[in-house]
Amino acid sequence: SSTHELDHDMHPALIVQPTGDEDVIAAVKYAKVNKIAVAVKSGWHQYSGAASTSGANILIDMKPTYKEVGKDLKVLDQTTDKSFVYCSVSFSLGELNGFLKQNSLFIPHGQCEHVHVGGHAQTGGYGQLGRSFGLLGDHVREIRFVDHNAELKTIDTSSDPDLFKAILGGSPGNFGIITHYTLEVHRDSDYNFKSVGGQGPHGLRAVWWYNKATLKALLTKVAEMADNPDFPRNYDLCVSVLSSDFSIKDLVPEMDGVMKRDHPEIYGLDGMPRWPATIILYAQW
């Protein structure tokens, strides 16, 4: 989705949904021969509109291309002190996170589960755990992609450091069409903190109706935490402001029953809530 759909004209002449490497390569070859542009999308969260194109150009939709668990999403051989996961750009953060959870692994990433791995890592991969674990992009060890000459390559910081860093500092489609990443991931077993009874990471979530004073107080706490060099590095705090158009029931499903009981007046005839704008606080340690 993008707020620039109208003013940027995001309607290409052709949308290609590849079924594998051969289709991606064929699309790039066709574009090169005919001197037309290619845009790439997977999760469709490039809000400036760069994940689409217009005119006689091609949009390559990678969302359905590499979706086979065990092949396109798998745990690689683990060394004694490190673990790695091979993941395609066709998986969302929610899907990746679910897979990691099943294997007692985790990696820092953003909060929106529908964002896909490809573009998220290319633009840094900022998320709530950034303070203690860094960015998703920091955990990329190899990049598999089709370049502008329609050649399939796998690079790392040793084989092509300049291109590797350029891809992770760019945005979708600038230097090639990424198919897969090799990610270094963290093991749950390495983070069983004694301070919480050896039970591993914890988290909490709190919700307030929006008002300026509450937001200011919460952001002040975040600033104080950031400015305090003695504040524990294993503690992360995130404040999100949601408009009244956002479906809070989808994000915090347990609120629905509470609100029906305590505030039935906010529910319309269609049974849907008309909640006011809210502030969500997330904390993890």
Coordinates of C-alpha atoms in Angstrom, one line a residue:
S1 CA 0.0 0.0 0.0
S2 CA 1.1 3.6 -0.6
T3 CA -0.2 7.1 -0.1
H4 CA 1.4 7.9 -3.5
E5 CA -0.7 5.6 -5.7
L6 CA -2.4 8.5 -7.5
D7 CA 0.3 11.1 -7.8
H8 CA 3.1 8.6 -8.7
D9 CA 1.0 6.5 -11.2
M10 CA 1.7 3.0 -9.9
H11 CA 0.1 1.1 -12.8
P12 CA 2.7 -1.0 -14.8
A13 CA 2.0 -2.5 -18.2
L14 CA 2.8 -6.0 -16.9
I15 CA 2.8 -7.7 -13.5
V16 CA 4.9 -10.9 -13.3
Q17 CA 4.5 -13.4 -10.5
P18 CA 7.5 -15.7 -10.9
T19 CA 7.3 -19.4 -10.0
G20 CA 11.1 -19.7 -9.5
D21 CA 14.5 -18.5 -10.6
E22 CA 13.9 -19.2 -14.3
D23 CA 10.9 -16.8 -14.4
V24 CA 12.8 -14.0 -12.5
I25 CA 15.8 -14.4 -14.9
A26 CA 13.5 -14.4 -18.0
A27 CA 11.8 -11.2 -16.8
V28 CA 15.1 -9.4 -16.3
K29 CA 16.4 -10.5 -19.7
Y30 CA 13.2 -9.3 -21.4
A31 CA 13.4 -5.9 -19.6
K32 CA 17.1 -5.5 -20.5
V33 CA 16.5 -6.3 -24.2
N34 CA 13.5 -4.0 -24.5
K35 CA 15.1 -1.3 -22.3
I36 CA 12.2 -1.0 -19.9
A37 CA 12.4 -0.6 -16.1
V38 CA 11.7 -3.2 -13.5
A39 CA 10.2 -2.7 -10.0
V40 CA 10.1 -5.4 -7.3
K41 CA 7.6 -6.0 -4.5
S42 CA 6.8 -8.7 -2.0
G43 CA 5.0 -7.4 1.0
W44 CA 3.8 -4.2 -0.6
H45 CA 4.9 -1.9 2.3
Q46 CA 7.1 0.5 0.4
Y47 CA 5.1 3.6 1.2
S48 CA 6.9 6.0 -1.2
G49 CA 5.8 3.9 -4.1
A50 CA 9.2 2.6 -5.1
A51 CA 7.9 -1.0 -5.1
S52 CA 5.8 -0.3 -8.2
T53 CA 6.2 1.4 -11.6
S54 CA 4.1 2.7 -14.5
G55 CA 4.0 3.1 -18.2
A56 CA 5.5 0.2 -20.3
N57 CA 7.4 -1.1 -17.4
I58 CA 7.3 -4.4 -15.4
L59 CA 6.4 -5.1 -11.8
I60 CA 7.8 -8.3 -10.5
D61 CA 5.7 -9.6 -7.6
M62 CA 7.9 -11.9 -5.4
K63 CA 5.2 -12.7 -2.8
P64 CA 4.3 -16.2 -4.2
T65 CA 7.6 -17.2 -5.7
Y66 CA 9.7 -18.9 -3.0
K67 CA 7.3 -20.3 -0.4
E68 CA 8.5 -23.9 0.3
V69 CA 9.3 -24.4 4.0
G70 CA 12.4 -26.7 4.2
K71 CA 13.8 -25.3 0.9
D72 CA 13.1 -21.5 1.0
L73 CA 12.9 -21.3 4.8
K74 CA 15.1 -23.6 6.7
V75 CA 17.6 -23.9 9.6
L76 CA 21.1 -24.4 8.2
D77 CA 23.8 -26.5 9.8
Q78 CA 24.7 -25.0 13.1
T79 CA 28.2 -24.4 14.5
T80 CA 28.9 -24.7 18.2
D81 CA 28.4 -21.0 18.8
K82 CA 26.2 -19.7 15.9
S83 CA 22.9 -20.5 14.2
F84 CA 21.8 -19.6 10.7
V85 CA 18.5 -19.6 8.8
Y86 CA 18.0 -19.5 5.1
C87 CA 15.0 -17.4 4.2
S88 CA 13.4 -16.1 1.0
V89 CA 11.9 -12.7 0.4
S90 CA 8.5 -14.3 -0.1
F91 CA 8.1 -14.8 3.6
S92 CA 6.6 -12.1 5.8
L93 CA 8.1 -11.2 9.2
G94 CA 5.2 -13.0 10.9
E95 CA 5.9 -16.2 9.0
L96 CA 9.6 -16.0 9.7
N97 CA 9.0 -15.3 13.3
G98 CA 6.6 -18.2 13.6
F99 CA 9.2 -20.5 12.1
L100 CA 12.0 -19.2 14.4
K101 CA 9.7 -19.7 17.4
Q102 CA 9.2 -23.4 16.4
N103 CA 13.0 -23.8 16.4
S104 CA 13.7 -21.9 19.6
L105 CA 15.4 -19.1 17.6
F106 CA 14.8 -15.3 17.2
I107 CA 16.1 -12.3 15.3
P108 CA 15.4 -8.6 15.7
H109 CA 13.0 -7.1 13.2
G110 CA 10.2 -4.6 12.8
Q111 CA 6.8 -4.8 14.4
C112 CA 4.5 -5.1 11.4
E113 CA 4.1 -8.9 10.7
H114 CA 2.9 -8.3 7.1
V115 CA 6.1 -6.7 6.0
H116 CA 8.3 -9.1 4.0
V117 CA 11.9 -10.0 4.7
G118 CA 13.4 -8.7 1.4
G119 CA 12.7 -5.0 1.5
H120 CA 12.8 -4.8 5.3
A121 CA 16.4 -6.0 5.4
Q122 CA 17.5 -3.8 2.5
T123 CA 16.3 -0.7 4.4
G124 CA 17.9 -1.6 7.7
G125 CA 15.3 -3.6 9.4
Y126 CA 14.6 -1.3 12.3
G127 CA 12.6 -2.7 15.2
Q128 CA 11.9 -2.7 18.9
L129 CA 14.9 -4.9 19.7
G130 CA 17.4 -2.6 17.9
R131 CA 18.8 -1.2 21.1
S132 CA 19.9 -4.6 22.4
F133 CA 20.3 -6.7 19.3
G134 CA 20.8 -4.3 16.4
L135 CA 18.9 -4.4 13.1
L136 CA 17.7 -7.2 10.9
G137 CA 20.2 -6.0 8.3
D138 CA 23.0 -6.5 10.7
H139 CA 22.2 -10.2 10.8
V140 CA 22.4 -10.8 7.0
R141 CA 25.4 -13.0 6.1
E142 CA 24.7 -13.8 2.5
I143 CA 22.5 -12.4 -0.3
R144 CA 21.3 -14.5 -3.2
F145 CA 20.0 -12.4 -6.0
V146 CA 19.5 -11.9 -9.8
D147 CA 21.6 -8.9 -11.0
H148 CA 20.9 -6.5 -13.9
N149 CA 22.5 -8.9 -16.4
A150 CA 20.1 -11.6 -15.3
E151 CA 22.8 -13.6 -13.6
L152 CA 22.1 -15.5 -10.4
K153 CA 24.7 -14.7 -7.7
T154 CA 25.4 -15.2 -4.0
I155 CA 27.6 -12.7 -2.3
D156 CA 28.8 -11.9 1.2
T157 CA 31.1 -9.3 2.8
S158 CA 34.2 -11.3 1.6
S159 CA 33.3 -11.9 -2.0
D160 CA 31.9 -8.4 -2.8
P161 CA 31.8 -6.1 0.2
D162 CA 30.9 -3.0 -1.7
L163 CA 27.8 -4.5 -3.4
F164 CA 26.8 -6.3 -0.2
K165 CA 26.8 -3.1 1.7
A166 CA 25.1 -1.2 -1.1
I167 CA 22.2 -3.7 -1.3
L168 CA 21.6 -3.5 2.5
G169 CA 21.7 0.3 2.4
G170 CA 19.4 0.8 -0.6
S171 CA 15.8 0.0 -1.2
P172 CA 13.9 -2.7 -3.2
G173 CA 15.3 -3.3 -6.7
N174 CA 18.2 -0.9 -6.8
F175 CA 21.0 -3.4 -7.3
G176 CA 19.2 -6.6 -8.2
I177 CA 16.3 -8.8 -7.4
I178 CA 16.9 -10.6 -4.1
T179 CA 15.6 -14.1 -3.8
H180 CA 17.1 -15.3 -0.4
Y181 CA 19.1 -14.2 2.6
T182 CA 21.3 -16.3 4.9
L183 CA 20.6 -14.8 8.4
E184 CA 22.6 -15.3 11.6
V185 CA 20.0 -15.8 14.3
H186 CA 19.9 -16.0 18.1
R187 CA 19.1 -19.0 20.2
D188 CA 16.5 -18.7 23.0
S189 CA 18.7 -20.9 25.2
D190 CA 21.4 -18.3 25.2
Y191 CA 19.1 -15.7 26.9
N192 CA 17.7 -17.4 30.0
F193 CA 18.1 -14.4 32.3
K194 CA 18.6 -15.2 36.0
S195 CA 16.8 -12.0 36.9
V196 CA 13.5 -13.5 35.6
G197 CA 14.0 -16.9 37.0
G198 CA 15.9 -18.3 34.1
Q199 CA 12.7 -18.3 31.9
G200 CA 14.1 -16.3 29.0
P201 CA 12.9 -13.0 27.6
H202 CA 9.8 -11.3 28.8
G203 CA 7.5 -8.7 27.5
L204 CA 4.5 -6.6 28.3
R205 CA 2.0 -4.4 26.3
A206 CA -0.1 -1.6 27.7
V207 CA -2.8 0.5 26.0
W208 CA -4.0 4.1 26.7
W209 CA -6.6 6.3 25.0
Y210 CA -4.7 9.0 23.2
N211 CA -4.0 12.4 24.8
K212 CA -1.1 14.7 24.5
A213 CA -0.1 14.6 28.2
T214 CA 0.1 10.8 28.2
L215 CA 2.1 10.7 25.0
K216 CA 4.5 13.3 26.3
A217 CA 5.0 11.4 29.6
L218 CA 5.7 8.1 27.8
L219 CA 8.2 9.7 25.3
T220 CA 10.0 11.4 28.1
K221 CA 10.6 8.0 29.7
V222 CA 12.0 6.7 26.5
A223 CA 14.3 9.7 26.2
E224 CA 15.5 9.3 29.8
M225 CA 16.2 5.6 29.1
A226 CA 18.2 6.5 26.0
D227 CA 20.2 9.2 27.7
N228 CA 21.1 7.0 30.7
P229 CA 24.3 5.1 30.1
D230 CA 23.7 2.9 33.1
F231 CA 20.2 1.7 31.9
P232 CA 20.3 -2.1 31.2
R233 CA 21.1 -2.9 27.6
N234 CA 18.7 -5.8 27.6
Y235 CA 15.6 -3.7 28.0
D236 CA 13.7 -2.2 25.1
L237 CA 10.7 0.2 25.1
C238 CA 8.6 1.2 22.2
V239 CA 5.7 3.7 22.0
S240 CA 3.3 3.5 19.0
V241 CA 0.4 5.9 18.3
L242 CA -2.5 4.4 16.5
S243 CA -5.3 6.4 14.7
S244 CA -9.0 5.6 15.3
D245 CA -9.1 4.0 11.8
F246 CA -6.7 1.2 12.9
S247 CA -8.4 -2.0 14.0
I248 CA -7.1 -2.3 17.6
K249 CA -9.1 -5.6 17.9
D250 CA -6.7 -7.2 15.4
L251 CA -3.6 -6.0 17.3
V252 CA -4.9 -6.6 20.9
P253 CA -7.8 -9.1 20.5
E254 CA -8.2 -9.6 24.2
M255 CA -9.4 -5.9 24.5
D256 CA -12.6 -6.7 22.6
G257 CA -14.3 -8.6 25.4
V258 CA -13.2 -6.0 28.0
M259 CA -14.5 -3.1 25.9
K260 CA -17.8 -4.8 25.1
R261 CA -18.3 -5.3 28.9
D262 CA -17.1 -1.8 30.0
H263 CA -17.9 0.4 27.0
P264 CA -20.7 -1.0 24.9
E265 CA -21.5 2.5 23.6
I266 CA -18.5 2.4 21.3
Y267 CA -19.9 -0.5 19.3
G268 CA -22.0 0.3 16.2
L269 CA -25.0 -1.5 14.8
D270 CA -22.7 -3.6 12.7
G271 CA -21.0 -4.9 15.9
M272 CA -17.7 -3.2 15.1
P273 CA -16.0 -1.0 17.7
R274 CA -15.4 2.7 17.0
W275 CA -12.5 3.1 19.4
P276 CA -10.7 6.4 19.7
A277 CA -7.0 6.9 18.8
T278 CA -4.8 5.0 21.2
I279 CA -1.2 4.7 22.4
I280 CA 0.4 1.3 22.7
L281 CA 3.5 0.7 24.9
Y282 CA 5.6 -2.3 24.3
A283 CA 8.4 -3.4 26.6
Q284 CA 10.8 -6.4 26.3
W285 CA 13.6 -7.6 28.4

